[in-house]
PDB file of C-alpha atoms in Angstrom:
ATOM      1  CA  UNK P   1     109.168  89.712  99.224  1.00 83.00           C
ATOM      2  CA  UNK P   2     107.310  92.729  97.812  1.00 92.00           C
ATOM      3  CA  UNK P   3     105.874  92.295  94.325  1.00 93.00           C
ATOM      4  CA  UNK P   4     105.194  95.937  93.408  1.00 95.00           C
ATOM      5  CA  UNK P   5     106.786  99.302  94.115  1.00 97.00           C
ATOM      6  CA  UNK P   6     105.651 102.877  93.420  1.00 98.00           C
ATOM      7  CA  UNK P   7     108.657 105.167  93.993  1.00 98.00           C
ATOM      8  CA  UNK P   8     108.979 108.621  95.517  1.00 97.00           C
ATOM      9  CA  UNK P   9     108.495 111.397  92.997  1.00 97.00           C
ATOM     10  CA  UNK P  10     105.347 109.811  91.578  1.00 97.00           C
ATOM     11  CA  UNK P  11     101.976 111.469  92.219  1.00 97.00           C
ATOM     12  CA  UNK P  12      98.849 109.443  91.506  1.00 97.00           C
ATOM     13  CA  UNK P  13      95.302 110.813  91.650  1.00 98.00           C
ATOM     14  CA  UNK P  14      92.610 108.133  91.612  1.00 97.00           C
ATOM     15  CA  UNK P  15      91.791 104.849  93.266  1.00 98.00           C
ATOM     16  CA  UNK P  16      94.308 102.011  93.192  1.00 96.00           C
ATOM     17  CA  UNK P  17      93.649  98.265  93.393  1.00 96.00           C
ATOM     18  CA  UNK P  18      96.401  95.697  93.869  1.00 95.00           C
ATOM     19  CA  UNK P  19      96.941  92.042  94.655  1.00 90.00           C
ATOM     20  CA  UNK P  20      99.652  90.337  96.671  1.00 92.00           C
ATOM     21  CA  UNK P  21     102.070  92.993  98.005  1.00 95.00           C
ATOM     22  CA  UNK P  22     102.833  96.624  97.275  1.00 97.00           C
ATOM     23  CA  UNK P  23     105.316  99.176  98.668  1.00 98.00           C
ATOM     24  CA  UNK P  24     104.394 102.838  98.142  1.00 98.00           C
ATOM     25  CA  UNK P  25     106.796 105.762  98.527  1.00 98.00           C
ATOM     26  CA  UNK P  26     104.679 107.992  96.266  1.00 98.00           C
ATOM     27  CA  UNK P  27     101.985 110.602  96.891  1.00 98.00           C
ATOM     28  CA  UNK P  28      98.559 109.102  96.261  1.00 98.00           C
ATOM     29  CA  UNK P  29      95.200 110.873  96.431  1.00 98.00           C
ATOM     30  CA  UNK P  30      92.573 108.149  96.336  1.00 98.00           C
ATOM     31  CA  UNK P  31      91.570 104.898  97.974  1.00 98.00           C
ATOM     32  CA  UNK P  32      93.886 101.878  97.931  1.00 98.00           C
ATOM     33  CA  UNK P  33      92.362  98.419  98.137  1.00 97.00           C
ATOM     34  CA  UNK P  34      93.646  94.891  97.831  1.00 95.00           C
ATOM     35  CA  UNK P  35      91.780  92.251  95.913  1.00 89.00           C
ATOM     36  CA  UNK P  36      90.520  89.487  98.131  1.00 81.00           C
ATOM     37  CA  UNK P  37      91.767  86.707  95.869  1.00 72.00           C
ATOM     38  CA  UNK P  38      95.034  86.351  97.813  1.00 77.00           C
ATOM     39  CA  UNK P  39      96.679  87.437 101.073  1.00 90.00           C
ATOM     40  CA  UNK P  40      97.708  91.088 100.702  1.00 95.00           C
ATOM     41  CA  UNK P  41     100.375  93.331 102.189  1.00 97.00           C
ATOM     42  CA  UNK P  42     100.551  97.099 101.769  1.00 98.00           C
ATOM     43  CA  UNK P  43     103.592  99.031 102.976  1.00 98.00           C
ATOM     44  CA  UNK P  44     103.466 102.813 103.071  1.00 98.00           C
ATOM     45  CA  UNK P  45     107.172 103.654 102.945  1.00 98.00           C
ATOM     46  CA  UNK P  46     108.893 106.569 104.664  1.00 98.00           C
ATOM     47  CA  UNK P  47     108.325 108.814 101.637  1.00 98.00           C
ATOM     48  CA  UNK P  48     104.728 107.620 101.189  1.00 98.00           C
ATOM     49  CA  UNK P  49     101.935 110.156 101.536  1.00 98.00           C
ATOM     50  CA  UNK P  50      98.440 108.716 101.157  1.00 98.00           C
ATOM     51  CA  UNK P  51      95.268 110.810 101.218  1.00 98.00           C
ATOM     52  CA  UNK P  52      92.488 108.250 101.080  1.00 98.00           C
ATOM     53  CA  UNK P  53      91.292 105.031 102.646  1.00 98.00           C
ATOM     54  CA  UNK P  54      93.278 101.789 102.765  1.00 98.00           C
ATOM     55  CA  UNK P  55      91.838  98.258 102.740  1.00 97.00           C
ATOM     56  CA  UNK P  56      94.234  95.280 102.867  1.00 97.00           C
ATOM     57  CA  UNK P  57      94.980  92.170 104.924  1.00 96.00           C
ATOM     58  CA  UNK P  58      98.243  93.474 106.382  1.00 96.00           C
ATOM     59  CA  UNK P  59      99.316  97.126 106.511  1.00 98.00           C
ATOM     60  CA  UNK P  60     102.657  98.571 107.629  1.00 98.00           C
ATOM     61  CA  UNK P  61     102.991 102.363 107.823  1.00 98.00           C
ATOM     62  CA  UNK P  62     106.311 104.215 107.847  1.00 98.00           C
ATOM     63  CA  UNK P  63     104.987 107.377 106.157  1.00 98.00           C
ATOM     64  CA  UNK P  64     101.786 109.426 106.244  1.00 98.00           C
ATOM     65  CA  UNK P  65      98.181 108.254 105.837  1.00 98.00           C
ATOM     66  CA  UNK P  66      95.250 110.690 105.954  1.00 98.00           C
ATOM     67  CA  UNK P  67      92.226 108.419 105.888  1.00 98.00           C
ATOM     68  CA  UNK P  68      90.745 105.257 107.323  1.00 98.00           C
ATOM     69  CA  UNK P  69      92.839 102.090 107.448  1.00 98.00           C
ATOM     70  CA  UNK P  70      91.083  98.725 107.373  1.00 97.00           C
ATOM     71  CA  UNK P  71      93.695  96.067 108.084  1.00 96.00           C
ATOM     72  CA  UNK P  72      91.847  92.762 108.094  1.00 94.00           C
ATOM     73  CA  UNK P  73      94.663  90.821 109.826  1.00 95.00           C
ATOM     74  CA  UNK P  74      97.377  93.172 111.110  1.00 96.00           C
ATOM     75  CA  UNK P  75      98.385  96.825 111.292  1.00 98.00           C
ATOM     76  CA  UNK P  76     101.852  98.072 112.243  1.00 98.00           C
ATOM     77  CA  UNK P  77     102.651 101.762 112.625  1.00 97.00           C
ATOM     78  CA  UNK P  78     106.344 102.552 113.057  1.00 97.00           C
ATOM     79  CA  UNK P  79     107.779 105.447 115.031  1.00 97.00           C
ATOM     80  CA  UNK P  80     107.949 107.527 111.823  1.00 97.00           C
ATOM     81  CA  UNK P  81     104.289 106.922 110.899  1.00 97.00           C
ATOM     82  CA  UNK P  82     101.775 109.767 110.814  1.00 97.00           C
ATOM     83  CA  UNK P  83      98.188 108.577 110.738  1.00 94.00           C
TER      84      UNK P  83
END
């Protein structure tokens, strides 16, 4: 279950903090970090394009990430991922 979704067609400039789980298909320029109050999951969807650093417990990448990924528990990069 994913609690939050940022769809394709959205462009966000600035840092983003989230808790629980988040799926991103948007273009984001800024760092993305999960709060440490609960187990976190970040999914960069196939349309996702992140320019910035990522910090979360679990990270799954289908799209593009230009930055450092800190996955405290697990990192999965699919065949479509560009890191």
